[in-house]
Each structure stands twice: as structure tokens, then as C-alpha cells.
PDB file of C-alpha atoms and ligand atoms in Angstrom:
ATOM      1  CA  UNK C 175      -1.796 -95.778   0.447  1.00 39.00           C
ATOM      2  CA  UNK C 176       0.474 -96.896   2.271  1.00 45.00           C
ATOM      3  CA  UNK C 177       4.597 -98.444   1.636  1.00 57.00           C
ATOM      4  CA  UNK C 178       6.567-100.741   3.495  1.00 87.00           C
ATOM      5  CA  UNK C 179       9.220 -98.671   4.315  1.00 97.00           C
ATOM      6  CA  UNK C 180       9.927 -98.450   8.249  1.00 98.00           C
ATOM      7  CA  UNK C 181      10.360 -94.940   9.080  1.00 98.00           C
ATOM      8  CA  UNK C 182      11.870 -93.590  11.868  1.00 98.00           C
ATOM      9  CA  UNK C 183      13.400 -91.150  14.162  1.00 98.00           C
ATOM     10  CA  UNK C 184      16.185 -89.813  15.030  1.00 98.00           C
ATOM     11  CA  UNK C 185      16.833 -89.820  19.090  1.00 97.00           C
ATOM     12  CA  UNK C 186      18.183 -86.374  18.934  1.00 96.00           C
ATOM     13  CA  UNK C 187      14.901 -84.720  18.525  1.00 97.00           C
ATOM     14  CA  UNK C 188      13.785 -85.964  21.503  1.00 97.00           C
ATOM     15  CA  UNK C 189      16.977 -86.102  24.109  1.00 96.00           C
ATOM     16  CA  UNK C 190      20.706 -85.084  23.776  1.00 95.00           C
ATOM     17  CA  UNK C 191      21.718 -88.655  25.610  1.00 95.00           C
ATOM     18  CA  UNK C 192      20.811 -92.055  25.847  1.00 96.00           C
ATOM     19  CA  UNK C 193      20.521 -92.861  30.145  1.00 97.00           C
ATOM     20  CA  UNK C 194      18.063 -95.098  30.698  1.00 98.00           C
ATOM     21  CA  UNK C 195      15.488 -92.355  31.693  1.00 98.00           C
ATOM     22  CA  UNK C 196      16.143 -90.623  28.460  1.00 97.00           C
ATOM     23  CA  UNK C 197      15.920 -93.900  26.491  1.00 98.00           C
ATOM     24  CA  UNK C 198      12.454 -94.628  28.198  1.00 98.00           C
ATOM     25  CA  UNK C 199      11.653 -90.685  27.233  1.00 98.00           C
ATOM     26  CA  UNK C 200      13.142 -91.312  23.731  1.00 98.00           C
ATOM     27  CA  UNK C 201      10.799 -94.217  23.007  1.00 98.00           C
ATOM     28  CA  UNK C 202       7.093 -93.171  24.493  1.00 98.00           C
ATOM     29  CA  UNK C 203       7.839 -90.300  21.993  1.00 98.00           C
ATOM     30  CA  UNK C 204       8.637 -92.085  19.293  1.00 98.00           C
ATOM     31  CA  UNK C 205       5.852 -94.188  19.471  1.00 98.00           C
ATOM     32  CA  UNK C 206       3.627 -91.296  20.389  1.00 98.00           C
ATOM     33  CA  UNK C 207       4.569 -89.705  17.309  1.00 98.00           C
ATOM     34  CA  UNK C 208       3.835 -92.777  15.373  1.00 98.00           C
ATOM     35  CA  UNK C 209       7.105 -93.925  14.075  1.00 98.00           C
ATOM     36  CA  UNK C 210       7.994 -97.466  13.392  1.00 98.00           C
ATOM     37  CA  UNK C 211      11.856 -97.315  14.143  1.00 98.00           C
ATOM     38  CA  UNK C 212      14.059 -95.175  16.398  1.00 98.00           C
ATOM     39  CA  UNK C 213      17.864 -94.645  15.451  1.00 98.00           C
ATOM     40  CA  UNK C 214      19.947 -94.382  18.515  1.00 98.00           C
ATOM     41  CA  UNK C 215      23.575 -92.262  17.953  1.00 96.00           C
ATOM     42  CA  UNK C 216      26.081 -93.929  20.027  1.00 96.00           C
ATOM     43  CA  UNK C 217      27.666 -91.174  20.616  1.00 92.00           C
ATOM     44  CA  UNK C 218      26.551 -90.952  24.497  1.00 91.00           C
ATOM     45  CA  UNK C 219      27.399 -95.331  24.511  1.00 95.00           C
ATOM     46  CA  UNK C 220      29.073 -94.541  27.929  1.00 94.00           C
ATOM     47  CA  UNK C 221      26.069 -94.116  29.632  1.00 95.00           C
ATOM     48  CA  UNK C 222      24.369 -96.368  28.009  1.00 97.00           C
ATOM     49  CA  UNK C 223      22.325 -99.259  29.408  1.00 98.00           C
ATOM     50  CA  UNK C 224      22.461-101.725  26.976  1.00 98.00           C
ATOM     51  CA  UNK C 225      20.170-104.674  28.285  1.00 98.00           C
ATOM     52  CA  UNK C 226      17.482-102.238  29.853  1.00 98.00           C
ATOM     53  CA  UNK C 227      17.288 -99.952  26.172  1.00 98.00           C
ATOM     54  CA  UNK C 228      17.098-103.149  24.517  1.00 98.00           C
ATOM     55  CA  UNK C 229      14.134-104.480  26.973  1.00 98.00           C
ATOM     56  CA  UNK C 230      12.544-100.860  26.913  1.00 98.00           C
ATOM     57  CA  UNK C 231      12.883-100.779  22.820  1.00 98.00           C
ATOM     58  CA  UNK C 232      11.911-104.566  22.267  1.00 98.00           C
ATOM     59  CA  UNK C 233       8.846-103.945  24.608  1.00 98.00           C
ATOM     60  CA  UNK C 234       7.315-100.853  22.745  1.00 98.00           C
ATOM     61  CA  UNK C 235       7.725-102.849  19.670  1.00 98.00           C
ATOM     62  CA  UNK C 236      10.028-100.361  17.880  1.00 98.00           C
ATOM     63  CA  UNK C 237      12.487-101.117  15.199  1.00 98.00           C
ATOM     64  CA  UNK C 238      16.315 -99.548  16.493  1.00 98.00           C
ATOM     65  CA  UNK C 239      19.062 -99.178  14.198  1.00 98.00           C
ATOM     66  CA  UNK C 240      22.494 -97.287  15.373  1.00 98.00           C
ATOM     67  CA  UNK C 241      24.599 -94.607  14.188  1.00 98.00           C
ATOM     68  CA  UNK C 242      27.909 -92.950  14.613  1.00 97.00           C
ATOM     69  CA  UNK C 243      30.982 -91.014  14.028  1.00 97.00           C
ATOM     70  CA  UNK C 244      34.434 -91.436  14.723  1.00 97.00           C
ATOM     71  CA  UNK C 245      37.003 -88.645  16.153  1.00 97.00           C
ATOM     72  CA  UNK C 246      40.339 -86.966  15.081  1.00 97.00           C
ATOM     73  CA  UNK C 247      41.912 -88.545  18.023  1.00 98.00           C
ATOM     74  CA  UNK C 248      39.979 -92.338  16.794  1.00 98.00           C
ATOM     75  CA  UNK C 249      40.089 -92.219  13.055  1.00 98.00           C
ATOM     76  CA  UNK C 250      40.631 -95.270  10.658  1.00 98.00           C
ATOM     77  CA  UNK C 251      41.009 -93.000   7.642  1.00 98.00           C
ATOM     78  CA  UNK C 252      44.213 -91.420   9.428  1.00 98.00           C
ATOM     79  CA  UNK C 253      47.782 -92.240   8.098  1.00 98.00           C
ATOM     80  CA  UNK C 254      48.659 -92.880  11.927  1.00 98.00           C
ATOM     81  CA  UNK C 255      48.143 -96.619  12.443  1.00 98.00           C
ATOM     82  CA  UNK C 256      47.632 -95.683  16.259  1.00 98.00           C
ATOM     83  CA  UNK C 257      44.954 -93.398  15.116  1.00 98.00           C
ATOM     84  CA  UNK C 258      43.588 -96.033  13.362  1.00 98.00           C
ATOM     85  CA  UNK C 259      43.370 -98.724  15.726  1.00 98.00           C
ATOM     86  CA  UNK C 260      41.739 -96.616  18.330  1.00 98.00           C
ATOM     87  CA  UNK C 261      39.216 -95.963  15.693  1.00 98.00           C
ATOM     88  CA  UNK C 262      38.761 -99.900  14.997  1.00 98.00           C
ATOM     89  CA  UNK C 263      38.270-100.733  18.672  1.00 98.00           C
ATOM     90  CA  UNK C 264      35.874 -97.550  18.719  1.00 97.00           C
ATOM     91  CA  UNK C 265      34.075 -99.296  15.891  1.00 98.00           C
ATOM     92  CA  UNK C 266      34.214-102.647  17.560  1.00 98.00           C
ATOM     93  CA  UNK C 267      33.051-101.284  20.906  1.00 98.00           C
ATOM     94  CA  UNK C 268      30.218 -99.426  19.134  1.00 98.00           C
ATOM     95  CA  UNK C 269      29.183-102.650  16.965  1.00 98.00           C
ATOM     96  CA  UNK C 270      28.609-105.011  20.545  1.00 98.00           C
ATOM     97  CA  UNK C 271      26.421-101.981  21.239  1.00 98.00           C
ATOM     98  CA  UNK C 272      24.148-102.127  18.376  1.00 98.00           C
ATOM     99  CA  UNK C 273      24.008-105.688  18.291  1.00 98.00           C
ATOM    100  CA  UNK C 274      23.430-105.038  22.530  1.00 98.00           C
ATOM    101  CA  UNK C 275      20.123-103.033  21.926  1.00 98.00           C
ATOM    102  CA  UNK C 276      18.861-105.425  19.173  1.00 98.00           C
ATOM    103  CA  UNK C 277      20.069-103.247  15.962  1.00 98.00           C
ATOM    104  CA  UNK C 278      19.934-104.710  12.616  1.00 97.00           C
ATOM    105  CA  UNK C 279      21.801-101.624  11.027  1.00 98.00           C
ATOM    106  CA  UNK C 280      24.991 -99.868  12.015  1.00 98.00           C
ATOM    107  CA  UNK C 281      25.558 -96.712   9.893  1.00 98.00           C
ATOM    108  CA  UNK C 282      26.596 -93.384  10.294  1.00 98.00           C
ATOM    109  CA  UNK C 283      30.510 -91.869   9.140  1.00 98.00           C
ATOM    110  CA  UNK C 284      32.215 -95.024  10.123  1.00 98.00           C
ATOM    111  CA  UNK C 285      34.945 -94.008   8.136  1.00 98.00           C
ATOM    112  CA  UNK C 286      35.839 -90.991   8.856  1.00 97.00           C
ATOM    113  CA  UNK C 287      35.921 -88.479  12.011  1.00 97.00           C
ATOM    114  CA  UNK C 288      32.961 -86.200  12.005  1.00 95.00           C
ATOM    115  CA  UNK C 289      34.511 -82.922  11.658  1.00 96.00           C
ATOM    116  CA  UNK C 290      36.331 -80.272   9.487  1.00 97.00           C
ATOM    117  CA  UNK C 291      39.550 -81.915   7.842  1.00 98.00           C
ATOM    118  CA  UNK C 292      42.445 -79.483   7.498  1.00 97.00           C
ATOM    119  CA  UNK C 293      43.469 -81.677   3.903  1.00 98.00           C
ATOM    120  CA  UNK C 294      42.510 -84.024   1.283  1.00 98.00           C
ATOM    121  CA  UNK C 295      42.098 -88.024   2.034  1.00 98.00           C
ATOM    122  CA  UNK C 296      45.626 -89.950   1.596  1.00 98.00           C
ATOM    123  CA  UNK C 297      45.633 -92.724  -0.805  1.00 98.00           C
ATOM    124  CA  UNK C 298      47.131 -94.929   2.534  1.00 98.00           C
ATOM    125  CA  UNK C 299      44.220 -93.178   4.948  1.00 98.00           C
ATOM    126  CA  UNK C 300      41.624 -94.324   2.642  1.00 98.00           C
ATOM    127  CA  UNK C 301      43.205 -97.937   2.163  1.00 98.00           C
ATOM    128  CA  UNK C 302      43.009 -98.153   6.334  1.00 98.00           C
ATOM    129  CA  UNK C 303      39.518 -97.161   6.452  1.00 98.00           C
ATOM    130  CA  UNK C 304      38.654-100.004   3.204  1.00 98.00           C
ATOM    131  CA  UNK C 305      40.805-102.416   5.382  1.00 98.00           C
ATOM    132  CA  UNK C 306      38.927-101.683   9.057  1.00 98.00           C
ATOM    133  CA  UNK C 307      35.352-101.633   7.427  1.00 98.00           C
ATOM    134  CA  UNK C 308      36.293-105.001   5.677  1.00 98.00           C
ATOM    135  CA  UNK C 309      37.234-106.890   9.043  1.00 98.00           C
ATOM    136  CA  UNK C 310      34.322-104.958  10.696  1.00 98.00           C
ATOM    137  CA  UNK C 311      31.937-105.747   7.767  1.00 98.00           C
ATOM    138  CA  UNK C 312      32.657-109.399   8.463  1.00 98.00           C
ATOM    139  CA  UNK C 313      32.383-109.650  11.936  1.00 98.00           C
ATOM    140  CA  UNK C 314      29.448-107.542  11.614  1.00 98.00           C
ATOM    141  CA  UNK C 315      27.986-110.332   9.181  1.00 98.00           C
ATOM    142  CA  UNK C 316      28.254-113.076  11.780  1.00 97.00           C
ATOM    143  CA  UNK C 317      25.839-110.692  14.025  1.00 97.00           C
ATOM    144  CA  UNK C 318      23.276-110.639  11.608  1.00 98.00           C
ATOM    145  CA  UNK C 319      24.218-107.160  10.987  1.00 98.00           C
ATOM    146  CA  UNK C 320      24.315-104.651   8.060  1.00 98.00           C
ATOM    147  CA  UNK C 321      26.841-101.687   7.768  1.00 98.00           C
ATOM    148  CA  UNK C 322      25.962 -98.330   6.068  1.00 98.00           C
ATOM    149  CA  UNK C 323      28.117 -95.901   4.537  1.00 98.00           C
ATOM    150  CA  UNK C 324      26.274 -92.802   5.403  1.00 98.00           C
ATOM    151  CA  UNK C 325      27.524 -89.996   2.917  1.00 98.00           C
ATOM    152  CA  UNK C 326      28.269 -86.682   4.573  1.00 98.00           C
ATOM    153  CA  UNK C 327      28.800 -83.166   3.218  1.00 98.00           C
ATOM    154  CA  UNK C 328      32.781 -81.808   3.052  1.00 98.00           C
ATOM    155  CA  UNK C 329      32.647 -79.961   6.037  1.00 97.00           C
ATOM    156  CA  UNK C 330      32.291 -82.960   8.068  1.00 97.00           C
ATOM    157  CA  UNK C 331      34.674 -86.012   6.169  1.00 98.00           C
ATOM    158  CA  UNK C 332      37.073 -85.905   3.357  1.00 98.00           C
ATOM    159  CA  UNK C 333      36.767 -89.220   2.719  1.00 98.00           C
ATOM    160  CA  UNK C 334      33.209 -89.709   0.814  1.00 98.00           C
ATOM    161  CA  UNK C 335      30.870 -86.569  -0.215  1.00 98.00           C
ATOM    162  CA  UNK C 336      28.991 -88.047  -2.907  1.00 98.00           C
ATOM    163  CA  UNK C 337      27.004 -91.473  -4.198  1.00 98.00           C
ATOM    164  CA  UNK C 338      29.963 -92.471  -6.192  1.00 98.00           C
ATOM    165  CA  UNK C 339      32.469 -91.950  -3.771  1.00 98.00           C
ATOM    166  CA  UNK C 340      30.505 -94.003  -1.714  1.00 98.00           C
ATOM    167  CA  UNK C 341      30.185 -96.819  -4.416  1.00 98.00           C
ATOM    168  CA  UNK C 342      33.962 -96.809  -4.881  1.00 98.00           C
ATOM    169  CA  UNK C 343      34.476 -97.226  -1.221  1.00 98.00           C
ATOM    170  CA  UNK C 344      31.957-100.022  -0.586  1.00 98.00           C
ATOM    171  CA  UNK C 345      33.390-101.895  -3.722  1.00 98.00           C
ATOM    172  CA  UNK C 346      37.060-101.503  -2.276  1.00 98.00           C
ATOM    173  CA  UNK C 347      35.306-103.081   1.141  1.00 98.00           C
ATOM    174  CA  UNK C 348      33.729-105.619  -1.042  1.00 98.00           C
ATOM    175  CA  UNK C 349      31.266-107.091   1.603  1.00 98.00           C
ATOM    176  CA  UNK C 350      27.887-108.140   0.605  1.00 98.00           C
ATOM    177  CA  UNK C 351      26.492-106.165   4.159  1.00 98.00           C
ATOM    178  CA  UNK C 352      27.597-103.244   3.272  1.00 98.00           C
ATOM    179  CA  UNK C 353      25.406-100.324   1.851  1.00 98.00           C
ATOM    180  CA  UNK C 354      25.009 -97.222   1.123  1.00 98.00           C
ATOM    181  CA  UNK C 355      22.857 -94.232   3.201  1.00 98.00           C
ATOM    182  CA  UNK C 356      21.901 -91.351   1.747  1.00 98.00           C
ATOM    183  CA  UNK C 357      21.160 -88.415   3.616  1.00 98.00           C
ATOM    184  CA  UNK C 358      19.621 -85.235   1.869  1.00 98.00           C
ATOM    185  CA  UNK C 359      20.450 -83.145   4.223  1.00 98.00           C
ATOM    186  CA  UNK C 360      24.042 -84.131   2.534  1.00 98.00           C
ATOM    187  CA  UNK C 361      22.927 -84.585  -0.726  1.00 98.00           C
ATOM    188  CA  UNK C 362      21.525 -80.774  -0.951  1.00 98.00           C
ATOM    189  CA  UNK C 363      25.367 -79.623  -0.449  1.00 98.00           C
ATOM    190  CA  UNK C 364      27.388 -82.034  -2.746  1.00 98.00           C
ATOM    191  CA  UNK C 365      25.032 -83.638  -5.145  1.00 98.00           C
ATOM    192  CA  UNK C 366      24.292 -82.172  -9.119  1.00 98.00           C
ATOM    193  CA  UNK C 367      20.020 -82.768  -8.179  1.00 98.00           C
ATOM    194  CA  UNK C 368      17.961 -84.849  -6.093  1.00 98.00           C
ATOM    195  CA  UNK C 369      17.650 -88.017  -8.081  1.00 98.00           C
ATOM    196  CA  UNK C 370      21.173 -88.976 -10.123  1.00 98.00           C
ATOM    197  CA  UNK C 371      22.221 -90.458  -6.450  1.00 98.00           C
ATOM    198  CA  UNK C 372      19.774 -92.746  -5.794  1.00 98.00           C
ATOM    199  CA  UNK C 373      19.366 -94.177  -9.472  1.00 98.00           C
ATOM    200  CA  UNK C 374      23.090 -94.422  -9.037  1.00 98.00           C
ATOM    201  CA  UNK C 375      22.951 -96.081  -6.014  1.00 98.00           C
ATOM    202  CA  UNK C 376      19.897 -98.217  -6.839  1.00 98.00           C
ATOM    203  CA  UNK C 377      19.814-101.916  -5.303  1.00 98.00           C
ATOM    204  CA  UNK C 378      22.573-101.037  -2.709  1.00 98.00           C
ATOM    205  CA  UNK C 379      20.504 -98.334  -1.221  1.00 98.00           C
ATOM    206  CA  UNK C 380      20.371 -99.337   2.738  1.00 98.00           C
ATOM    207  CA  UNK C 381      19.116 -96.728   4.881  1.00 98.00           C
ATOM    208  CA  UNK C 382      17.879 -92.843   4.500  1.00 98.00           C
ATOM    209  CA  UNK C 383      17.896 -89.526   6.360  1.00 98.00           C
ATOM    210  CA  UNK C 384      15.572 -87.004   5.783  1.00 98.00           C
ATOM    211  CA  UNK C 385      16.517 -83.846   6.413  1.00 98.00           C
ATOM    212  CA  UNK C 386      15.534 -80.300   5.525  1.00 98.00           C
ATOM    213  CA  UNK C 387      18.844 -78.061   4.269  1.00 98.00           C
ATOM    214  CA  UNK C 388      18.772 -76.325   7.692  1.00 96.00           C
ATOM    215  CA  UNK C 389      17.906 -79.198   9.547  1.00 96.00           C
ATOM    216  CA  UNK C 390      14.714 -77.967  10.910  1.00 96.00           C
ATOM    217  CA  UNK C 391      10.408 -78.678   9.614  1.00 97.00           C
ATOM    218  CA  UNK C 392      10.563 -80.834   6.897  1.00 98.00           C
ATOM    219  CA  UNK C 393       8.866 -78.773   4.059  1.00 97.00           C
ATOM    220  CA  UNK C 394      10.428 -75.212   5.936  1.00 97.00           C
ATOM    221  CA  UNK C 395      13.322 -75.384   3.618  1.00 98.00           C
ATOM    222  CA  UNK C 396      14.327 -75.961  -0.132  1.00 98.00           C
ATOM    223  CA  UNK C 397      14.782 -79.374  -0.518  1.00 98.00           C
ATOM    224  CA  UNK C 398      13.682 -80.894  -3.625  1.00 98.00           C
ATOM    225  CA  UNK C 399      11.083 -83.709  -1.690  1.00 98.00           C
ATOM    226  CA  UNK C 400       9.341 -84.846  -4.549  1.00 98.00           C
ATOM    227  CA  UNK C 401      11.921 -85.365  -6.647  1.00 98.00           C
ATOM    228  CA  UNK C 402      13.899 -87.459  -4.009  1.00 98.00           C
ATOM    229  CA  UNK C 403      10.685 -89.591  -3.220  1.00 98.00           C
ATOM    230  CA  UNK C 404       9.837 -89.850  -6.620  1.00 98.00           C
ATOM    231  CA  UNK C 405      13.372 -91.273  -7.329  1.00 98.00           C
ATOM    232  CA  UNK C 406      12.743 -93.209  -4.139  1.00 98.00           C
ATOM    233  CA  UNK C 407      10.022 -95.329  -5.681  1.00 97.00           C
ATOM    234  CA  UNK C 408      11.755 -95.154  -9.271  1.00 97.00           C
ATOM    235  CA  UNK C 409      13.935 -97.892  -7.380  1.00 98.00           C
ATOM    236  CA  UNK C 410      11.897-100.068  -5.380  1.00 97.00           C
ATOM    237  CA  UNK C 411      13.274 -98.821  -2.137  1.00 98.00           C
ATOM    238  CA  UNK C 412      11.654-100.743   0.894  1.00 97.00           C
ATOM    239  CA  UNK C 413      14.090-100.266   3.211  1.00 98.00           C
ATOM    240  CA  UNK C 414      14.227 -97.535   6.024  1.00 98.00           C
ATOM    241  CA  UNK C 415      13.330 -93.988   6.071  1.00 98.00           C
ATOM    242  CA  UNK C 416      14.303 -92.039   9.105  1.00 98.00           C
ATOM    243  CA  UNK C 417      13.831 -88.332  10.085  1.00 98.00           C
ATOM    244  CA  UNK C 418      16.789 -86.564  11.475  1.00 98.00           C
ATOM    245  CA  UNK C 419      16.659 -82.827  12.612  1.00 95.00           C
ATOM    246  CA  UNK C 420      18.226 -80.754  15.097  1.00 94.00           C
ATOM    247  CA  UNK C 421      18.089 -77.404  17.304  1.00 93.00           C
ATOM    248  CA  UNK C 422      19.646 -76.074  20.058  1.00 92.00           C
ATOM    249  CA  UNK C 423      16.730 -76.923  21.764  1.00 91.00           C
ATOM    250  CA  UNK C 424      18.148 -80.327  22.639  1.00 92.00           C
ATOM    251  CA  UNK C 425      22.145 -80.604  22.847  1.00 88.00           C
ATOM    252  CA  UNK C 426      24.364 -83.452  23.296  1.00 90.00           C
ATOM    253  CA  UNK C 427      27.144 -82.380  24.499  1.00 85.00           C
ATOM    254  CA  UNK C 428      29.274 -83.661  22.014  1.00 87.00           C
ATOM    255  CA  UNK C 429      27.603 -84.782  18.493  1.00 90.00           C
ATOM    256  CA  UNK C 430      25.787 -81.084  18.372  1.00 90.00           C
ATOM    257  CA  UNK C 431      28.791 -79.551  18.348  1.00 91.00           C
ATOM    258  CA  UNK C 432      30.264 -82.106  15.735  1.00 90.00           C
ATOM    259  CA  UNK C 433      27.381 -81.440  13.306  1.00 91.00           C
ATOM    260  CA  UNK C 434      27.742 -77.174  14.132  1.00 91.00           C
ATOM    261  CA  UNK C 435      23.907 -77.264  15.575  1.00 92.00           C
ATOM    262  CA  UNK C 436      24.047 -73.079  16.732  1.00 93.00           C
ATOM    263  CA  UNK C 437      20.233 -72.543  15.691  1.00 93.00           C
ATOM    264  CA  UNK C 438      17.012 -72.632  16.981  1.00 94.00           C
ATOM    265  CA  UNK C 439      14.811 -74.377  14.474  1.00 94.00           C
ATOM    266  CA  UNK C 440      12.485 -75.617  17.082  1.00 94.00           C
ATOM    267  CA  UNK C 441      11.261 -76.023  20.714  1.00 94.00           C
ATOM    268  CA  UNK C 442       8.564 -79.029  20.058  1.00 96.00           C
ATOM    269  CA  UNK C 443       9.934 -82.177  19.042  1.00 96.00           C
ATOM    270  CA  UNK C 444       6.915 -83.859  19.430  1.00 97.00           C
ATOM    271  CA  UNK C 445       5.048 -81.171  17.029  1.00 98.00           C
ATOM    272  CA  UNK C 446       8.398 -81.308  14.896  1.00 98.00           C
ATOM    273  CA  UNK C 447       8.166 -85.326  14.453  1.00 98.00           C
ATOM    274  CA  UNK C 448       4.218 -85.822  14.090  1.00 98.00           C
ATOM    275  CA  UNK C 449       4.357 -83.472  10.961  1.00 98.00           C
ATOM    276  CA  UNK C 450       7.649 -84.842  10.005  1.00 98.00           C
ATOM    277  CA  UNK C 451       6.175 -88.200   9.664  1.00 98.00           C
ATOM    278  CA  UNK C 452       2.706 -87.007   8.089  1.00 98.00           C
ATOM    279  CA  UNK C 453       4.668 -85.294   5.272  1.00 98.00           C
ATOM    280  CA  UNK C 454       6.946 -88.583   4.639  1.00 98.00           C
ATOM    281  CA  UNK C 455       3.816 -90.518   4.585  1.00 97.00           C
ATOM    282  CA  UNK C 456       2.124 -87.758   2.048  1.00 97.00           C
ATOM    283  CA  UNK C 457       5.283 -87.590   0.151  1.00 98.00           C
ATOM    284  CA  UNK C 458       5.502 -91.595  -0.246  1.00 97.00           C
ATOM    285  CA  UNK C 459       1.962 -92.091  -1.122  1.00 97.00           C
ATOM    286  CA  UNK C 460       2.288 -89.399  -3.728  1.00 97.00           C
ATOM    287  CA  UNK C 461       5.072 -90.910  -5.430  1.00 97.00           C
ATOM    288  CA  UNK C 462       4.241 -94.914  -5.081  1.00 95.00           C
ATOM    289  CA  UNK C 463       0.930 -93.408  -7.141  1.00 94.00           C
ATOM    290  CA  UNK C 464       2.575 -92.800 -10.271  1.00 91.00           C
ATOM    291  CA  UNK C 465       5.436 -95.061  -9.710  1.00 82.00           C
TER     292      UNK C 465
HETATM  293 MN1   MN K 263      22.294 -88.080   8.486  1.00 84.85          MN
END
């Protein structure tokens, strides 16, 4: 049986950046491995050859969406509007990018710095971050473009941990191409159970990480699966469905450090993401049978 969801990869299981040589490594893999899309983090956009990744992605026939964080120093959810507007011309710079290497989708903590905040959100934080994503959201429309909200766990925003914070801030942005990502990774710290979120979140569901609770072999941890794919199908949810794991066995400099990656979980990405896509096909199948 098979679904229509695309499902991808995360580039970090296969290289920390995203040169050229690593983009062409990045993409034989994922194809290798048998994955429709590949997500490219933009956190390495320096060294980033746009046209040739586009050219190299476009030619294997891969699907690319792009995701991101922002920084303490590059924040629209700060109170400091020079904070802020670094953080909007980070977005901006990030969003010629995605549209750069052919991207559809532009998710990831858009909102927020990836990090540990020392406080709560501020009532005029949050209103900078509704009014940034707004302009972005529309700009990002005239691209042909979709933004997600990805929701991430309290150690690494204060400004959305759950699917209804995540509702309330895409309703304050109040743009039709703006969704909501759900990762369970995230969901595993902050959520009640595996399905509320996603009934909650329902039609406006735009993109999903899989991820185990330590980040490692799908199915090596104690993630509720079934009850997240069954929910998954409870909704109609075509859109895509991308793996995302980490290990010290490939570092970026900077985003494994942002999302505390200390552990070993794995030497053999390619191992890692053949199984990792066998058990989202087996888990997607199994559900979409008694949906
Ligand atoms: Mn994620």
C-alpha cells in the first residue's frame, strides 16, 4: 500500500554543511536511500551554492524544502527592534535561498532563536514576531511559497511549545501560507499524547518531522508511532513526512550545538535512513489500512 505523502530527509544525517560537494554527497544518498524529498537547514547558507544545489537537486529529481532557526543576536521575537530587524533580513536572506534551490516550503523556528531563553515571551516580542512572519508570509506568497511554524520543545523557544500555541500564532499572522509543522521529537516533551495535536491541528497541518525521543533509529526509542500515524491518516494528511535524526557522528558546527547533539546514536546514516524510511512506509501502510 502505498500514500502520497513525500517523505524525506533531513541533510544532517548525511553532512554537517551544505558546499557544493556535500550537497552532491547529500543527494546520491538521499536518493540511494530512497527518499522522495531532502530538507536542506540553512544554517550553513554562507557556503552555499545556490544555482549549482538547485541544478544538482532538480537533476536527481528530488523534492527540497528548507529549514531554519534564528539567533539571540537575530531574533524577531526580541523586545529590541534592532534585534528584530536583523532577524527579518535573516529571514529575508534565508527565504531568496529557498526559493534559490527550488523550495516550495520554508519552515523551521522562524520565530524564535533556537536556544535556551533565560524568560518568558513578552506580549511586545511576540507581537514583532506576528508582525515579521506577516510581511514575510506575504512576500513569501508571491514566490509560490509556504511558511511553517515548526513547534519546538521549551528548551529551545519560548515562544510556541505546543499545537495551540502554534494555532494562536498563525491566526495572529493570519496568512493563508502559513502552517503548522509538527515535530514528535517535540511533541514527546510538551504534548498530553500523540494524537490531540494533530486532530487539533487538522487541515492546517503543513509539514512533519519524525523523530525518535533521543533522536536516533526510529523504533530505538519510546515514541508512540502508531498512534501518531494513526492520527496521521485520521486527518487526511498528504502532505510531507520527513525524517530528522542526529549524532555526533556528523556535526555542523553550529546547528548541533543549537539542538545539544552530545551523543552517539549512530555511525551509518545510510543504514540509519534506509530503515528510517522502511518503518515510515510500514507505519503508513498500517494505518491508511484501517483508516
Ligand atoms: Mn524538527
Amino acid at each position: 500500500m502505498s500514500t502520497a505523502n513525500p517523505v524525506g530527509v533531513h541533510a544532517l544525517v548525511w553532512a554537517g554543511g551544505t558546499t557544493q560537494p556535500e550537497i552532491e554527497s547529500i543527494v546520491a544518498s538521499t536518493v540511494a536511500a530512497g527518499y522522495d524529498l531532502v530538507e536542506l537547514s540553512l544554517h550553513d547558507m554562507d557556503r552555499l551554492d545556490v544555482d549549482a544545489a538547485r541544478k544538482t537537486i532538480a537533476d536527481a529529481g528530488l523534492q527540497v524544502s528548507c529549514s531554519r532557526g534564528l539567533a539571540f543576536d537575530a531574533d524577531v521575537s526580541s523586545d529590541d527592534p534592532e534585534v528584530v530587524a536583523r532577524g527579518a533580513t535573516f529571514l529575508q536572506g534565508s527565504l531568496d535561498v529557498a526559493e534559490g534551490v527550488g523550495a516550495t516550503f520554508f519552515t523551521g523556528a522562524l520565530y524564535s532563536a533556537l536556544g535556551k531563553y533565560g524568560a518568558p515571551l513578552t506580549e511586545a516580542g511576540r507581537a514583532n514576531a506576528v508582525s515579521v512572519l506577516r510581511d514575510l508570509a506575504r512576500e513569501a506568497a508571491g514566490r509560490g511559497i509556504s511558511l511553517g511554524l515548526e513547534i519546538c520543545n521549551r528548551y529551545e523557544t519560548n515562544v510556541m511549545n505546543t499545537a495551540r500555541d502554534a494555532l494562536r500564532l498563525a491566526d495572529d499572522i493570519g496568512e493563508d501560507n502559513v502552517s503548522i509543522h509538527l515535530d514528535t521529537y517535540h511533541m514527546n516533551i510538551e504534548e498530553s499524547d500523540m494524537v490531540t495535536p494533530v486532530l487539533e491541528v487538522g487541515d492546517r497541518l503543513g509539514y512533519v518531522h519524525i523523530g525518535e525521543n533521543h533522536r536516533g533509529y526510529l523504533g530505538a526509542g519510546s515514541i508512540d508511532f502508531p498512534a501518531f500515524f494513526h492520527a496521521l491518516a485520521r486527518i487526511d494528511y498528504a502532505g510531507p513526512i520527513t525524517f530528522e535524526s542526529f549524532s555526533s557522528a556528523v556535526v555542523s558546527p553550529t546547528l548541533s550545538n543549537d539542538l545539544s547533539i552530545w551523543r552517539n546514536l549512530w555511525d551509518d546514516g545510510a543504514d540509519l535512513a534506509r530503515r528510517a524510511r522502511s518503518f515510515i512506509d510500514v507505519h503508513l501502510a498500517a494505518a491508511a489500512s484501517v483508516a
